[in-house]
PDB file of N, CA and C in Angstrom:
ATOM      1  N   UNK A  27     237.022  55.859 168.169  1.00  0.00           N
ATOM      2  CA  UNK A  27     237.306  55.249 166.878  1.00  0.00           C
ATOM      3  C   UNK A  27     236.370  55.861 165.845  1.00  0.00           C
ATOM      4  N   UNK A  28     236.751  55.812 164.810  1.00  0.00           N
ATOM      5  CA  UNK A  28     236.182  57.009 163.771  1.00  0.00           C
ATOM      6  C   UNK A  28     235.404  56.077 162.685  1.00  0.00           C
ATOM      7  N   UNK A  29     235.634  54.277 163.162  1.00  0.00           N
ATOM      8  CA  UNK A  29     234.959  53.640 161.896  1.00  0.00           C
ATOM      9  C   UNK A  29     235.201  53.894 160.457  1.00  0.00           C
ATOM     10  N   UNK A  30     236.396  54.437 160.310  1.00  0.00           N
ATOM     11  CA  UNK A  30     237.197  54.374 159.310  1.00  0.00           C
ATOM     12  C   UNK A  30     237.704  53.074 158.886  1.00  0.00           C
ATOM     13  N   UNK A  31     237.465  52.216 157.936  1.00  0.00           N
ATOM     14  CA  UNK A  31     238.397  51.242 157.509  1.00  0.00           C
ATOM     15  C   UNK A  31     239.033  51.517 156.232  1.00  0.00           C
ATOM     16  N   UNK A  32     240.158  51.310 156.274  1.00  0.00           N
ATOM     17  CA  UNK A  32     241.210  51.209 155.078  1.00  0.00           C
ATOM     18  C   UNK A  32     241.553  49.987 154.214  1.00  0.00           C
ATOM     19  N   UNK A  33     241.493  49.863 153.320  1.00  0.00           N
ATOM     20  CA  UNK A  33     242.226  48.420 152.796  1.00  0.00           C
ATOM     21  C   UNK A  33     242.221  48.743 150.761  1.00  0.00           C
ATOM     22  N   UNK A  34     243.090  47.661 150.490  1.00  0.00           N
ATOM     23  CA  UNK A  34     243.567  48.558 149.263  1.00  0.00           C
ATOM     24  C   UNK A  34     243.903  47.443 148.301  1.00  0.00           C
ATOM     25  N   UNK A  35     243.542  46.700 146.778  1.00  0.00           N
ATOM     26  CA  UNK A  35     243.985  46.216 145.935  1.00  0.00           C
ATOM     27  C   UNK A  35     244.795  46.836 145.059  1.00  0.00           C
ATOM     28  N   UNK A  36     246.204  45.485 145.528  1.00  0.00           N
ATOM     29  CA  UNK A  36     247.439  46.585 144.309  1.00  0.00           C
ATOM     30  C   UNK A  36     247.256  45.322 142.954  1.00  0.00           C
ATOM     31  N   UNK A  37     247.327  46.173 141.870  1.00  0.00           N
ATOM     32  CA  UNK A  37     247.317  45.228 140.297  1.00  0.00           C
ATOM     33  C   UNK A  37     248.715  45.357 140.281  1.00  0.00           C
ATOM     34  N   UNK A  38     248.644  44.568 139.138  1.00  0.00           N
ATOM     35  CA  UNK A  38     250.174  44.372 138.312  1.00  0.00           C
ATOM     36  C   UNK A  38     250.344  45.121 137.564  1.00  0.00           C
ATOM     37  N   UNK A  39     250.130  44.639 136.451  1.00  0.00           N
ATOM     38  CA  UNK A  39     249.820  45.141 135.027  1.00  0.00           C
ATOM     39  C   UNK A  39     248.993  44.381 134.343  1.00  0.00           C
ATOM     40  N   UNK A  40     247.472  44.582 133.901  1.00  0.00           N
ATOM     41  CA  UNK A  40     246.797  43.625 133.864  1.00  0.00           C
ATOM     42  C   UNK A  40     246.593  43.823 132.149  1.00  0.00           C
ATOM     43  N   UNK A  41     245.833  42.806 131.362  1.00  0.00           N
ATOM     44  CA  UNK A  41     245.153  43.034 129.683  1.00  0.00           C
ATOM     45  C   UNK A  41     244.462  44.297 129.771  1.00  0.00           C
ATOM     46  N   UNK A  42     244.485  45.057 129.580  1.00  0.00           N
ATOM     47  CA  UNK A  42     243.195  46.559 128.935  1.00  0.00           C
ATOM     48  C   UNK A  42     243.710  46.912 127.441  1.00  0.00           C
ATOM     49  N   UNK A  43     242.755  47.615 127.266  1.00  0.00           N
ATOM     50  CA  UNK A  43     242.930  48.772 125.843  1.00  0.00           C
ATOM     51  C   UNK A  43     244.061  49.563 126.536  1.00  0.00           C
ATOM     52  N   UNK A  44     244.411  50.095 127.602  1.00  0.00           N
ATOM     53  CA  UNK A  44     245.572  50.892 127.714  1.00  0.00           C
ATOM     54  C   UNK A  44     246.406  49.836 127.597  1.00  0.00           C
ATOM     55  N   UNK A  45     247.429  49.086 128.332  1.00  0.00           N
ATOM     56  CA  UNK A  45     248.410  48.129 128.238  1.00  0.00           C
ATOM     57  C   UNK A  45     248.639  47.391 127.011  1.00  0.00           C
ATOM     58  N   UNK A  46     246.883  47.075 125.958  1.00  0.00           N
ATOM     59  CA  UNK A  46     247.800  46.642 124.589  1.00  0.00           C
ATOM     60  C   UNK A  46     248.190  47.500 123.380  1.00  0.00           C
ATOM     61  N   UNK A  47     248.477  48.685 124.472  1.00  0.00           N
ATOM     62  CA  UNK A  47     248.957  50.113 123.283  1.00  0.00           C
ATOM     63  C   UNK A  47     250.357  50.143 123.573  1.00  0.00           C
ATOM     64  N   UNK A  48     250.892  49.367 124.606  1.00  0.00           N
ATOM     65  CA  UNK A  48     252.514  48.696 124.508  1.00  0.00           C
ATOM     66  C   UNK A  48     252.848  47.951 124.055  1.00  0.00           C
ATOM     67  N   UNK A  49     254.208  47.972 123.883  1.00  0.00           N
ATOM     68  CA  UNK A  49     255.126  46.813 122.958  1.00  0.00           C
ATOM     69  C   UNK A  49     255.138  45.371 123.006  1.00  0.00           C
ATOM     70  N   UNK A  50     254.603  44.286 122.533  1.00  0.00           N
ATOM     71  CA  UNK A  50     254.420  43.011 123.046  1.00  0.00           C
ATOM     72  C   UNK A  50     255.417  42.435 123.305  1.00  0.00           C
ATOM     73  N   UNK A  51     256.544  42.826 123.138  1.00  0.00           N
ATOM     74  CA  UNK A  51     257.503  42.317 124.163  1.00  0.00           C
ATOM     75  C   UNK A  51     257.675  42.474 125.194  1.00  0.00           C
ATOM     76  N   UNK A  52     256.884  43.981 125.615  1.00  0.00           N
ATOM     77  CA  UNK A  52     257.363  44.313 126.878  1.00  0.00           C
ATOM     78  C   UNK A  52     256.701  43.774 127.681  1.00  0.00           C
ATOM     79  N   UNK A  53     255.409  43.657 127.351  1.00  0.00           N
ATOM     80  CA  UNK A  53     254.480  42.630 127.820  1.00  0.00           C
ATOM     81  C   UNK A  53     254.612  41.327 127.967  1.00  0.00           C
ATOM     82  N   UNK A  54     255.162  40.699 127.106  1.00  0.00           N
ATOM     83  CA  UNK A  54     255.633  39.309 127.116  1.00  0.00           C
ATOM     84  C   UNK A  54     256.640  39.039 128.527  1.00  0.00           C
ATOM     85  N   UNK A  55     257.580  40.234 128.313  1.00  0.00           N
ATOM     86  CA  UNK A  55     258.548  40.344 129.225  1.00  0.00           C
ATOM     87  C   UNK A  55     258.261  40.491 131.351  1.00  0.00           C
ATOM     88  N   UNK A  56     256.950  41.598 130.941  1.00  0.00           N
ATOM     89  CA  UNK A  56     256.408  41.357 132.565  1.00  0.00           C
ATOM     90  C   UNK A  56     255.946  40.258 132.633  1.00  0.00           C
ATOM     91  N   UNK A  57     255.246  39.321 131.994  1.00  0.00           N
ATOM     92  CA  UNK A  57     254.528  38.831 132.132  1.00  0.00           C
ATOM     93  C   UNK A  57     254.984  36.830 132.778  1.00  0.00           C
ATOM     94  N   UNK A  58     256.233  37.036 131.769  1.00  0.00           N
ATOM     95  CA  UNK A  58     257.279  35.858 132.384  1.00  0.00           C
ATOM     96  C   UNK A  58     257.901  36.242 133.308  1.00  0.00           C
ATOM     97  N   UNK A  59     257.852  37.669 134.108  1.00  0.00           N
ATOM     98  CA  UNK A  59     258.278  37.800 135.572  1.00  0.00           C
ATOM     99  C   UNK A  59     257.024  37.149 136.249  1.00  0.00           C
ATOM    100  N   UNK A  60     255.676  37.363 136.341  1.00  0.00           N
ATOM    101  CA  UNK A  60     255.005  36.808 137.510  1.00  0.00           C
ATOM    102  C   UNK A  60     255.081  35.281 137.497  1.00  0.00           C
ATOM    103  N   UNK A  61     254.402  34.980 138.633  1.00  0.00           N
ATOM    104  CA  UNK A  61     254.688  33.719 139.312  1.00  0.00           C
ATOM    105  C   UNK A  61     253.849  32.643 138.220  1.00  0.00           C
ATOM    106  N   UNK A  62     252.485  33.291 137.761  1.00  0.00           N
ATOM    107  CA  UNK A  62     251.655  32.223 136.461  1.00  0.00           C
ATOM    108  C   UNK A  62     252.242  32.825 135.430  1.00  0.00           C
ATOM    109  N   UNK A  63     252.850  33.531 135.270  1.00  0.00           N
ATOM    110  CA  UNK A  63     253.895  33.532 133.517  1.00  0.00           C
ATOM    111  C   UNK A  63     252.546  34.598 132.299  1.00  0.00           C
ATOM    112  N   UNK A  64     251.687  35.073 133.505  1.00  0.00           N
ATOM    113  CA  UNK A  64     250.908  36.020 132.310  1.00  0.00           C
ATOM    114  C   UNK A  64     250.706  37.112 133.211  1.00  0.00           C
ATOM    115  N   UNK A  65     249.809  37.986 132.270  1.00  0.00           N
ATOM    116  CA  UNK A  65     249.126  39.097 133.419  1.00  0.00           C
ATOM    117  C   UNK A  65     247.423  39.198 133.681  1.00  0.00           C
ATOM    118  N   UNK A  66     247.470  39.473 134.386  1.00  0.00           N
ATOM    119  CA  UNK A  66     246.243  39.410 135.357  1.00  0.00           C
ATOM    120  C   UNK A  66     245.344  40.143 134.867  1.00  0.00           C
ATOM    121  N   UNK A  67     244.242  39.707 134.486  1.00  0.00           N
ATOM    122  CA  UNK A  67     242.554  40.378 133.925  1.00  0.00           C
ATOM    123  C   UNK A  67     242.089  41.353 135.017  1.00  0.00           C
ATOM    124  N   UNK A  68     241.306  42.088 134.015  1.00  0.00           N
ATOM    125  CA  UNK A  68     240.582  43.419 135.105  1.00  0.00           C
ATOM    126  C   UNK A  68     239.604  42.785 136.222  1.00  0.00           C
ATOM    127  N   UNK A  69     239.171  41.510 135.694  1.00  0.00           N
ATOM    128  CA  UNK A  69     238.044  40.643 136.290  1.00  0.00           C
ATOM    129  C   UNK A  69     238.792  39.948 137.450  1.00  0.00           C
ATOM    130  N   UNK A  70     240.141  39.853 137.305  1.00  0.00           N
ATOM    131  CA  UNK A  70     240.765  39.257 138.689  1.00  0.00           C
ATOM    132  C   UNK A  70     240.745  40.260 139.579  1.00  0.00           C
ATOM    133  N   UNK A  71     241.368  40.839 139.030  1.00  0.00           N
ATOM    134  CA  UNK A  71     241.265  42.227 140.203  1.00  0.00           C
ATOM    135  C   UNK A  71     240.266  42.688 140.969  1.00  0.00           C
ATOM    136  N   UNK A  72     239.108  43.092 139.959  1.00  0.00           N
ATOM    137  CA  UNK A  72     238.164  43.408 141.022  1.00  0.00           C
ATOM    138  C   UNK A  72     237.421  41.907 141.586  1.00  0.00           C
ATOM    139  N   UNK A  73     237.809  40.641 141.342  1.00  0.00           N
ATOM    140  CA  UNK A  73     237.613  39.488 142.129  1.00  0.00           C
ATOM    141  C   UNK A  73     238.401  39.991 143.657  1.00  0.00           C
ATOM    142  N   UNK A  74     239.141  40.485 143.647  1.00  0.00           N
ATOM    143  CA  UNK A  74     239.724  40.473 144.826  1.00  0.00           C
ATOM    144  C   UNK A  74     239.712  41.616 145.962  1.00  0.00           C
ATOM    145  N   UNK A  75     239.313  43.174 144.598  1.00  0.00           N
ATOM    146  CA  UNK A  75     238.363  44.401 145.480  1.00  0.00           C
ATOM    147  C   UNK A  75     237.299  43.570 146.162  1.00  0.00           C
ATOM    148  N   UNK A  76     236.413  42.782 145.448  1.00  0.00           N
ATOM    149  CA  UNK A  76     234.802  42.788 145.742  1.00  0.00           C
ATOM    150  C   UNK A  76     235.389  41.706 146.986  1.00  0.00           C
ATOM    151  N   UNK A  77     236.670  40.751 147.248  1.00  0.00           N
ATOM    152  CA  UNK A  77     236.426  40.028 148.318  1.00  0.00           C
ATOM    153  C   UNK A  77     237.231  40.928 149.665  1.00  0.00           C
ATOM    154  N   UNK A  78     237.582  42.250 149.586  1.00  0.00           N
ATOM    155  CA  UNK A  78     238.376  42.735 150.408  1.00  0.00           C
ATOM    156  C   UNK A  78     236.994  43.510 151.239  1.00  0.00           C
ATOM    157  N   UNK A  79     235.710  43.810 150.190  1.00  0.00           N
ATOM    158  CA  UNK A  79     234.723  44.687 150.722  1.00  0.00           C
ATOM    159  C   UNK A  79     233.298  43.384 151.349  1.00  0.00           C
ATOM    160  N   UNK A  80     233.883  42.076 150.958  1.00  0.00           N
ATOM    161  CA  UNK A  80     232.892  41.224 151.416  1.00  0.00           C
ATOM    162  C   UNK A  80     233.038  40.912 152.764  1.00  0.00           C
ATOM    163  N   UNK A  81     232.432  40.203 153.182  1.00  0.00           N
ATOM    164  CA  UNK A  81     232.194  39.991 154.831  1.00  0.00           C
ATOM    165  C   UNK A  81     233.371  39.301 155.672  1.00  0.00           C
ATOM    166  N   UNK A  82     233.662  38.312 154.591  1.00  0.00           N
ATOM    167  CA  UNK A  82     234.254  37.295 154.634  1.00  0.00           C
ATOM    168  C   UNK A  82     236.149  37.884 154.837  1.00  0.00           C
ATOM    169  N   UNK A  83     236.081  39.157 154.913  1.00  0.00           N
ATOM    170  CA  UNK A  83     237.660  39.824 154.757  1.00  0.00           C
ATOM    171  C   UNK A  83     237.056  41.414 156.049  1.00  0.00           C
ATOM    172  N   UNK A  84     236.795  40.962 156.736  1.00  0.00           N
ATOM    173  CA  UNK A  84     236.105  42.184 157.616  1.00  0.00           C
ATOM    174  C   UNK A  84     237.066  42.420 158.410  1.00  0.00           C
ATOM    175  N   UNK A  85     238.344  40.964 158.859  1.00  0.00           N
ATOM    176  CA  UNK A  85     239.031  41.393 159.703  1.00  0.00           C
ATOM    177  C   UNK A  85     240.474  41.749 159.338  1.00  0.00           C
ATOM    178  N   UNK A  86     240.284  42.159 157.812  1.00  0.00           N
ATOM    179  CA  UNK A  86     241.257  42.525 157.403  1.00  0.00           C
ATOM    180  C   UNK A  86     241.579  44.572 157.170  1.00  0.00           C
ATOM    181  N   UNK A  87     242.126  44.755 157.981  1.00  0.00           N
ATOM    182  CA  UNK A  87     241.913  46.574 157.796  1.00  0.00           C
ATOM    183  C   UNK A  87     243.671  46.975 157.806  1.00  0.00           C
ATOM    184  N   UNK A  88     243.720  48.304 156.815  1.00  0.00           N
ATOM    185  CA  UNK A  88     244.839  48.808 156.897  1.00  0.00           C
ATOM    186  C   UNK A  88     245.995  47.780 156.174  1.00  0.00           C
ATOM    187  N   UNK A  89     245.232  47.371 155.288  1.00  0.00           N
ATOM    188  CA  UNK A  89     246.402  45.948 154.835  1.00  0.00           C
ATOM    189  C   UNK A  89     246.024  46.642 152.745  1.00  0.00           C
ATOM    190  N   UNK A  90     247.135  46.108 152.291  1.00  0.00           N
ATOM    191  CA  UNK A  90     247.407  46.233 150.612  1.00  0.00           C
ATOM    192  C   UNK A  90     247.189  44.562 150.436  1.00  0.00           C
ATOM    193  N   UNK A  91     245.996  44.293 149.123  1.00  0.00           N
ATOM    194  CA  UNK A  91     245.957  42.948 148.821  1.00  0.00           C
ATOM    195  C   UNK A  91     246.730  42.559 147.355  1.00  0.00           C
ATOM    196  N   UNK A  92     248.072  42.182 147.172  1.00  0.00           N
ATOM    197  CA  UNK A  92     248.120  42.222 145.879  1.00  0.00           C
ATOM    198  C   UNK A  92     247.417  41.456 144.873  1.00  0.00           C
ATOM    199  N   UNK A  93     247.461  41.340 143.748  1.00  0.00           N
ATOM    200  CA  UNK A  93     246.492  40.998 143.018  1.00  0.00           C
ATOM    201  C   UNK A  93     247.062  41.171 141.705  1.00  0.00           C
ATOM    202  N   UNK A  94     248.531  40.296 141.555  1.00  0.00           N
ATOM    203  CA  UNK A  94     249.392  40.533 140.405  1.00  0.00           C
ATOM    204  C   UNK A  94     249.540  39.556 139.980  1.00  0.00           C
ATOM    205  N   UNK A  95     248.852  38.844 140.019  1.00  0.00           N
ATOM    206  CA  UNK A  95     249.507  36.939 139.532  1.00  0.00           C
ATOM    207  C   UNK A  95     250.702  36.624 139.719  1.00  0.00           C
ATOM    208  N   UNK A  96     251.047  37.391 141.194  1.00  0.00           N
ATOM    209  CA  UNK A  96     252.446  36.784 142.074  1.00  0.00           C
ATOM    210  C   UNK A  96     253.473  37.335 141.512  1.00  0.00           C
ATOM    211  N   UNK A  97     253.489  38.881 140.538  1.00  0.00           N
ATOM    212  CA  UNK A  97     254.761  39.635 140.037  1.00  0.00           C
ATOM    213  C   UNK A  97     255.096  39.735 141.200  1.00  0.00           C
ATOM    214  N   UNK A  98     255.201  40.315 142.241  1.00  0.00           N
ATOM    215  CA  UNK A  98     256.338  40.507 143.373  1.00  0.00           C
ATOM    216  C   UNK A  98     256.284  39.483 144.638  1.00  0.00           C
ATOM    217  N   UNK A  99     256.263  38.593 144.253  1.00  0.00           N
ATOM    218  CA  UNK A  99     256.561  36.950 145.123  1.00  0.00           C
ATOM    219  C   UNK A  99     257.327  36.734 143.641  1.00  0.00           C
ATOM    220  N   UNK A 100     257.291  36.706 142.701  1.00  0.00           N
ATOM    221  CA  UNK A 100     258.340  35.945 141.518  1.00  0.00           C
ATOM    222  C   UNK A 100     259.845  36.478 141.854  1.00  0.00           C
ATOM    223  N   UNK A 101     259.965  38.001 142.145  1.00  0.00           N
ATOM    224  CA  UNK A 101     261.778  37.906 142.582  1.00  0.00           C
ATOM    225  C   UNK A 101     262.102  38.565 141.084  1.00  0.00           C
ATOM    226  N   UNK A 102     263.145  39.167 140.993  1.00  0.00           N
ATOM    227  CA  UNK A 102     263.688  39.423 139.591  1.00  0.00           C
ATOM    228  C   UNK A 102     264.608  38.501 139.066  1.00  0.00           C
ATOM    229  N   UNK A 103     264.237  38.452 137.906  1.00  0.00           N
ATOM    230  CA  UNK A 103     264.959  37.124 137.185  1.00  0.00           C
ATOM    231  C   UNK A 103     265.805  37.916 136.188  1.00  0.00           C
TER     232      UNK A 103
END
């Protein structure tokens, strides 16, 4: 075994300076697709890097954590 671990946070589309250089509708529009009806902060995200690299997620390897405020558990509407 090579002690390689893999593991991976997927975002949505979260608030940045890049994303509010799009159309606020379009934004409006992803945003009533996820499951809480907004989009997800940079600070959630890496809430959920920093718990994939904490101890407490050790037996998690080779797995994608999403981290979209439930855009793909919402389904297309």
């Amino acid at each position: 075994m090579a002690g390689i671990v893999v593991k991976n946070a997927s975002p949505g589309l979260p608030r940045t300076p890049i994303s509010d250089g799009l159309p606020e509708a379009m934004l409006e529009q992803v945003a009533a697709h996820s499951a809480l009806g907004r989009l997800e902060t940079p600070e959630e995200i890496a809430d959920g890097a920093v718990w994939l690299l904490n101890d407490e997620a050790r037996f998690i390897i080779g797995q994608s954590l999403l981290v979209d405020v439930g855009f793909n558990i919402a389904g297309w509407r």
